[in-house]
PDB file of C-alpha atoms in Angstrom:
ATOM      1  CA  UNK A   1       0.000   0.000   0.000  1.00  0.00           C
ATOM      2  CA  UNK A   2       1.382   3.527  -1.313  1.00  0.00           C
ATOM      3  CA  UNK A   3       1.086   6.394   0.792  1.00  0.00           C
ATOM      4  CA  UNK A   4       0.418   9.654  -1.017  1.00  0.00           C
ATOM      5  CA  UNK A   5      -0.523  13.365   0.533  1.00  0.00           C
ATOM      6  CA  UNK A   6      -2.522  13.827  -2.486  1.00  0.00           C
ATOM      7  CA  UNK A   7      -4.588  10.790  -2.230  1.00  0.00           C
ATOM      8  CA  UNK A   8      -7.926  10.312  -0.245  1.00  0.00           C
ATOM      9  CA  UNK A   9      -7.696   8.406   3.017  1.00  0.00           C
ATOM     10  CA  UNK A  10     -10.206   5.656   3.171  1.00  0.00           C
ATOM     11  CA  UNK A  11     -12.975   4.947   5.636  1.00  0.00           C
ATOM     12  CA  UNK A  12     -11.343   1.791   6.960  1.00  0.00           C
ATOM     13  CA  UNK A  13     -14.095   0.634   9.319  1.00  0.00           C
ATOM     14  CA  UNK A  14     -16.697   0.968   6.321  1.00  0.00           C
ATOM     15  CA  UNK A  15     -13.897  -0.801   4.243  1.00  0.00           C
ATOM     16  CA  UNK A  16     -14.130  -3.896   7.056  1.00  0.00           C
ATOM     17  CA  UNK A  17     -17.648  -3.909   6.617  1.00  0.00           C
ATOM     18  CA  UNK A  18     -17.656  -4.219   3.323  1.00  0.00           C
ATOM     19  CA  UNK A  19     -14.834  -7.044   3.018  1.00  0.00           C
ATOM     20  CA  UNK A  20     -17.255  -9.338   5.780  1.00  0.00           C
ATOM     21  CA  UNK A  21     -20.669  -8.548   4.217  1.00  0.00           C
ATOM     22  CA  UNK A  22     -22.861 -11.368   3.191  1.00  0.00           C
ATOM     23  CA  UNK A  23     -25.274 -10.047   1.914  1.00  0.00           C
ATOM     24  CA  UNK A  24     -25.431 -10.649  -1.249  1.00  0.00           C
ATOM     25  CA  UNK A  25     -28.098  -7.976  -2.222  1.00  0.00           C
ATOM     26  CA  UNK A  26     -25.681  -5.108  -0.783  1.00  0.00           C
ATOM     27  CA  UNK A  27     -22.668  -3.922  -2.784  1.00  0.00           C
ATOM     28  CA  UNK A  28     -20.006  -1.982  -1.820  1.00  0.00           C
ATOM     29  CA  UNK A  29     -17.914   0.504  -4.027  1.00  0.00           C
ATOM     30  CA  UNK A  30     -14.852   2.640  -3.001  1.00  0.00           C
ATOM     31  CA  UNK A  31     -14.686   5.866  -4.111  1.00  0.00           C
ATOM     32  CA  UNK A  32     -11.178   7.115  -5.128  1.00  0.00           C
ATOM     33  CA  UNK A  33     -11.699  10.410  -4.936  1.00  0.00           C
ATOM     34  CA  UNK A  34     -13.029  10.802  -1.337  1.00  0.00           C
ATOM     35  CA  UNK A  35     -12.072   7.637   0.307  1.00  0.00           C
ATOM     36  CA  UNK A  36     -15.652   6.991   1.296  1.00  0.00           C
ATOM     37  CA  UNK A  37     -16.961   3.860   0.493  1.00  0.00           C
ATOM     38  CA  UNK A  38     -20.375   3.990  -1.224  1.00  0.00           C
ATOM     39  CA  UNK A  39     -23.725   0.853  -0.319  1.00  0.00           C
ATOM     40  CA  UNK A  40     -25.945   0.001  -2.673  1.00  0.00           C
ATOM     41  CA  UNK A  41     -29.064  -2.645  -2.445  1.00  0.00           C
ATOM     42  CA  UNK A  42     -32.403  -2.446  -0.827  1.00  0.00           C
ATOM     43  CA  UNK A  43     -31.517  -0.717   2.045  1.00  0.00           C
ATOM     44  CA  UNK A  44     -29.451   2.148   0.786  1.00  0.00           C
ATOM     45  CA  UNK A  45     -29.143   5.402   3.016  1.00  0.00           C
ATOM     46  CA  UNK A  46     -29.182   7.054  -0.327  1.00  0.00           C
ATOM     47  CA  UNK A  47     -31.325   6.277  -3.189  1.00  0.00           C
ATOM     48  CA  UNK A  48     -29.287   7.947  -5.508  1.00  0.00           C
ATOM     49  CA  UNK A  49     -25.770   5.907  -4.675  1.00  0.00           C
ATOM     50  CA  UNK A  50     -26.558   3.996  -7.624  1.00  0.00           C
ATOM     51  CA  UNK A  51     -27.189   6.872 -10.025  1.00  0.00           C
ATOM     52  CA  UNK A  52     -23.839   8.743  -9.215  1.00  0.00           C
ATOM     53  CA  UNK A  53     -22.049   5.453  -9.320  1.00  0.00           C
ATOM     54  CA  UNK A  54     -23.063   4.094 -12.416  1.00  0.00           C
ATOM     55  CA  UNK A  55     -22.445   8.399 -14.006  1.00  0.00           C
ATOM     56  CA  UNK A  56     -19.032   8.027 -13.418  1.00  0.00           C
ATOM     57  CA  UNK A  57     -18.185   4.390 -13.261  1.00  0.00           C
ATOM     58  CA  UNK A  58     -14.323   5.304 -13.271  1.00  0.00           C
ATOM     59  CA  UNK A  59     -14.253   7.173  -9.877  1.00  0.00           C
ATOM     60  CA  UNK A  60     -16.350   4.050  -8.165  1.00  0.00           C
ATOM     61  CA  UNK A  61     -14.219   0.328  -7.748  1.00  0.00           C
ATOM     62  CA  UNK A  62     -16.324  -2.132  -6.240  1.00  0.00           C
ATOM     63  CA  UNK A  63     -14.967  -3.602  -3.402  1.00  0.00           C
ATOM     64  CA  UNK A  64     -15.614  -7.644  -3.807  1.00  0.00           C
ATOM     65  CA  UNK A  65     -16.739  -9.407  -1.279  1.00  0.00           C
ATOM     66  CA  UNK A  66     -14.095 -11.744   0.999  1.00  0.00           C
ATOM     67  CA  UNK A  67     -14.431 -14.956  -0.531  1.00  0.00           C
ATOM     68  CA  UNK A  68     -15.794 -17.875   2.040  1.00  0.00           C
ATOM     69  CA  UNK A  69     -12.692 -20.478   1.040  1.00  0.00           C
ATOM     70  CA  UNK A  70     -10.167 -17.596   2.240  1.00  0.00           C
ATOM     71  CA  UNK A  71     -12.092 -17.305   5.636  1.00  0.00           C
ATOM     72  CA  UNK A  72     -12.234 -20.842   5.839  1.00  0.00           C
ATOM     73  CA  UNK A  73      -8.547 -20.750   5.897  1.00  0.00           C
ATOM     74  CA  UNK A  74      -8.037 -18.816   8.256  1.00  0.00           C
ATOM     75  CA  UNK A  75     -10.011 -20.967  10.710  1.00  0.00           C
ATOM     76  CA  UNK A  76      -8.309 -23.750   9.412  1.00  0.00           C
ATOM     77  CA  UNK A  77      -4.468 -21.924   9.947  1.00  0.00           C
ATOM     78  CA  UNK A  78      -5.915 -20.518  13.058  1.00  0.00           C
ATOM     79  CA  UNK A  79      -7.053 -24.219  14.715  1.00  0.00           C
ATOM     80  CA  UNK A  80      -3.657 -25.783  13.234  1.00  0.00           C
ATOM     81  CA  UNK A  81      -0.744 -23.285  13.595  1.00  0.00           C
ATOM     82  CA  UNK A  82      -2.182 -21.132  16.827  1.00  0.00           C
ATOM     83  CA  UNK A  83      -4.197 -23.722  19.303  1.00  0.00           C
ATOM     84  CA  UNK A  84      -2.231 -25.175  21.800  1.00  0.00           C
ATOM     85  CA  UNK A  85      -4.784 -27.587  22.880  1.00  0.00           C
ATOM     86  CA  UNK A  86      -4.598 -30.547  21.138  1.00  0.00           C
ATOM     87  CA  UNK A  87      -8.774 -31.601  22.575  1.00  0.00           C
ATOM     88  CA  UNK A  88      -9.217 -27.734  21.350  1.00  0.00           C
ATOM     89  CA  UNK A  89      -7.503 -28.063  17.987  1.00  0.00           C
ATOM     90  CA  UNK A  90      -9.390 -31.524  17.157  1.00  0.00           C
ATOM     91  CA  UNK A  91     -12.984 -29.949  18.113  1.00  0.00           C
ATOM     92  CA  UNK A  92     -12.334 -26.895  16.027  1.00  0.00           C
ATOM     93  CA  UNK A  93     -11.053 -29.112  13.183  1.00  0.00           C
ATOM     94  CA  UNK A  94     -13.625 -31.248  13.034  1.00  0.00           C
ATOM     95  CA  UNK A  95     -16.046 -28.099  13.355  1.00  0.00           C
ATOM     96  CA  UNK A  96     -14.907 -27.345   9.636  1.00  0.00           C
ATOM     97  CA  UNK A  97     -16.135 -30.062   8.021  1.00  0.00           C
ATOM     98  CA  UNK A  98     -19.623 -29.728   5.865  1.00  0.00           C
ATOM     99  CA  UNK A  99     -22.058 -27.085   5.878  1.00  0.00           C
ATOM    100  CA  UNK A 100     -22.405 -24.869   8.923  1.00  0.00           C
ATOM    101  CA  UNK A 101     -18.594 -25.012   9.614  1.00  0.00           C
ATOM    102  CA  UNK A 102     -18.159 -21.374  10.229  1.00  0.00           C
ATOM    103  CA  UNK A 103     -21.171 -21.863  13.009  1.00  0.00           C
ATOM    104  CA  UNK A 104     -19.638 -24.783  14.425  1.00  0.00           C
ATOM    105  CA  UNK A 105     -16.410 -23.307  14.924  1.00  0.00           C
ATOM    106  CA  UNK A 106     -17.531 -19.956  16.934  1.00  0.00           C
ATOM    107  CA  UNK A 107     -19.269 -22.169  19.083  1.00  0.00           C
ATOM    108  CA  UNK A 108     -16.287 -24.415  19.505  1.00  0.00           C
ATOM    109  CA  UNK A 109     -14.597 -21.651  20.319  1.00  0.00           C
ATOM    110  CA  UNK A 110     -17.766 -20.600  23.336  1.00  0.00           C
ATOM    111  CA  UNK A 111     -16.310 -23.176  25.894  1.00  0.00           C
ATOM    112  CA  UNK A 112     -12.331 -21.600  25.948  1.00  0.00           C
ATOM    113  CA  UNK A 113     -12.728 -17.510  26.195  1.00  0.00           C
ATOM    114  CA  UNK A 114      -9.457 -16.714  25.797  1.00  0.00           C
ATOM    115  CA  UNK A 115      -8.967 -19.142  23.050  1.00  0.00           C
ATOM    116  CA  UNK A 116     -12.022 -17.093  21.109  1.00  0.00           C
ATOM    117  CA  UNK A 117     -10.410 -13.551  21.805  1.00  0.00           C
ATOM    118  CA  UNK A 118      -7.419 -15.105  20.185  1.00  0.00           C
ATOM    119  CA  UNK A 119      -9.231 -15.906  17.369  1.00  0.00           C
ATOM    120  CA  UNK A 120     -11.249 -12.340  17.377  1.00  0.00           C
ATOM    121  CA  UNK A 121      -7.482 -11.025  17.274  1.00  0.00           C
ATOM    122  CA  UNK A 122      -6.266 -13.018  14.740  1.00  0.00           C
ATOM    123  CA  UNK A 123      -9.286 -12.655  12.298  1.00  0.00           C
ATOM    124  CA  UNK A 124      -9.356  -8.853  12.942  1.00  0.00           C
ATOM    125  CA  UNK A 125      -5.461  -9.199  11.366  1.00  0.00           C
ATOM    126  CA  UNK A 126      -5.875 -11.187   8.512  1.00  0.00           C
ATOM    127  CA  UNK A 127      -8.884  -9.116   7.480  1.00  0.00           C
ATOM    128  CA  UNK A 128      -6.948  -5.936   7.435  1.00  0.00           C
ATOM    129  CA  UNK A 129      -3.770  -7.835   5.446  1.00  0.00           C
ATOM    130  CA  UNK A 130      -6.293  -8.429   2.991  1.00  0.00           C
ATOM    131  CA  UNK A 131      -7.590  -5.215   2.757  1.00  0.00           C
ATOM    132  CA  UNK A 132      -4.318  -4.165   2.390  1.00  0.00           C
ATOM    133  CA  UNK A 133      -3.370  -6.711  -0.388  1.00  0.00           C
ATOM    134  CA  UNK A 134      -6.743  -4.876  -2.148  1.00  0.00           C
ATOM    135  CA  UNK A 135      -5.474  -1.665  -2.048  1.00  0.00           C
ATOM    136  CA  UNK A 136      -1.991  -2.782  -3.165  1.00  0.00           C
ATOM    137  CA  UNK A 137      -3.182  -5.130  -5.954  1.00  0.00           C
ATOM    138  CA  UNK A 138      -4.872  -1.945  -7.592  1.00  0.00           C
ATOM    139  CA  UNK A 139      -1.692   0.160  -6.856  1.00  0.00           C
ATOM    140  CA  UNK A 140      -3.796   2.510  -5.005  1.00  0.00           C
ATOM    141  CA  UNK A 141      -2.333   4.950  -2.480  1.00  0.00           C
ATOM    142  CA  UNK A 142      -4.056   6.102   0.278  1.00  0.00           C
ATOM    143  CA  UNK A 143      -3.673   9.569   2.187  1.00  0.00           C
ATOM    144  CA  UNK A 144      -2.998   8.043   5.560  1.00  0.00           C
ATOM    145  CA  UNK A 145      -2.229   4.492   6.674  1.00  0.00           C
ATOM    146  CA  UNK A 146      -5.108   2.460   8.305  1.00  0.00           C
ATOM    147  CA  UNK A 147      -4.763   2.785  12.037  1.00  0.00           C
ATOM    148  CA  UNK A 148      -4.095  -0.693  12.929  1.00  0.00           C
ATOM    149  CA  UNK A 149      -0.484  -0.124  11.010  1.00  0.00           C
ATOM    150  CA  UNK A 150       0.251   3.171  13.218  1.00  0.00           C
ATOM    151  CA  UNK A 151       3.034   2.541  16.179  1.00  0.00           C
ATOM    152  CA  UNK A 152       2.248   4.198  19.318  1.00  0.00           C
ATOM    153  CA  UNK A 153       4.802   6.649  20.664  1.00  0.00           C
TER     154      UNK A 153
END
């Protein structure tokens, strides 16, 4: 990701939203000039979203939805590389198999707190790397860096 002081800095919390929403009626669009990022479906805040988006098509990139096999990774890296628990690790592995896996494995995750705030942490960081592999796939620079990347003084 490119940092530029003439470039818009994004709404990153909208831009979180966006990446997780599923939705599939809602679509999200960022707009390079402002940095905002733009909701269209049946429950738009503004009705006329679509109108300016589709008038200048060029300004607007839509902002694709995070695809379900890449979150299933992440359980799947998270249960393997970062549970210590072997009886932990087996229950959340087995939690990914068939339909409802991503169900199964949150509730796994109910009976060990700290375990699931480890895995709140951990999805909250892979998230943002991929919104940051977005933004750096379109060779897009932003006006400030997200605030998860700032170091404190």
């Amino acid at each position: 990701m490119r940092l530029a002081a003439d470039a818009p800095t994004p709404d990153w919390d909208s831009f979180e939203f966006a990446f997780e929403c599923a939705d599939l009626e809602v679509r999200s669009y960022y707009d390079t000039v402002t940095g905002e990022v733009c909701v269209t479906g049946p429950f738009e805040d503004d009705p006329g979203e679509r109108e300016r988006i589709d008038a200048d098509p060029g300004r607007y990139l839509e902002i694709d939805r995070l695809p379900l096999r890449e979150q299933f990774q992440w359980m799947e890296r998270f249960a393997l590389e970062e549970v210590g628990d072997g009886r932990l690790r087996e229950r959340l592995l087995r939690a990914l198999g068939g339909r409802g896996s991503f169900r199964r494995f949150k509730d796994a995750l109910l009976a060990d707190p700290q375990e699931r705030e480890r895995w709140f942490v951990y999805h909250a960081s892979a998230l943002r790397q991929a919104i940051e592999q977005w933004f750096a796939e379109r060779d897009l620079a932003v006006g400030a860096a997200p605030p998860w990347t700032r170091v404190a003084d």
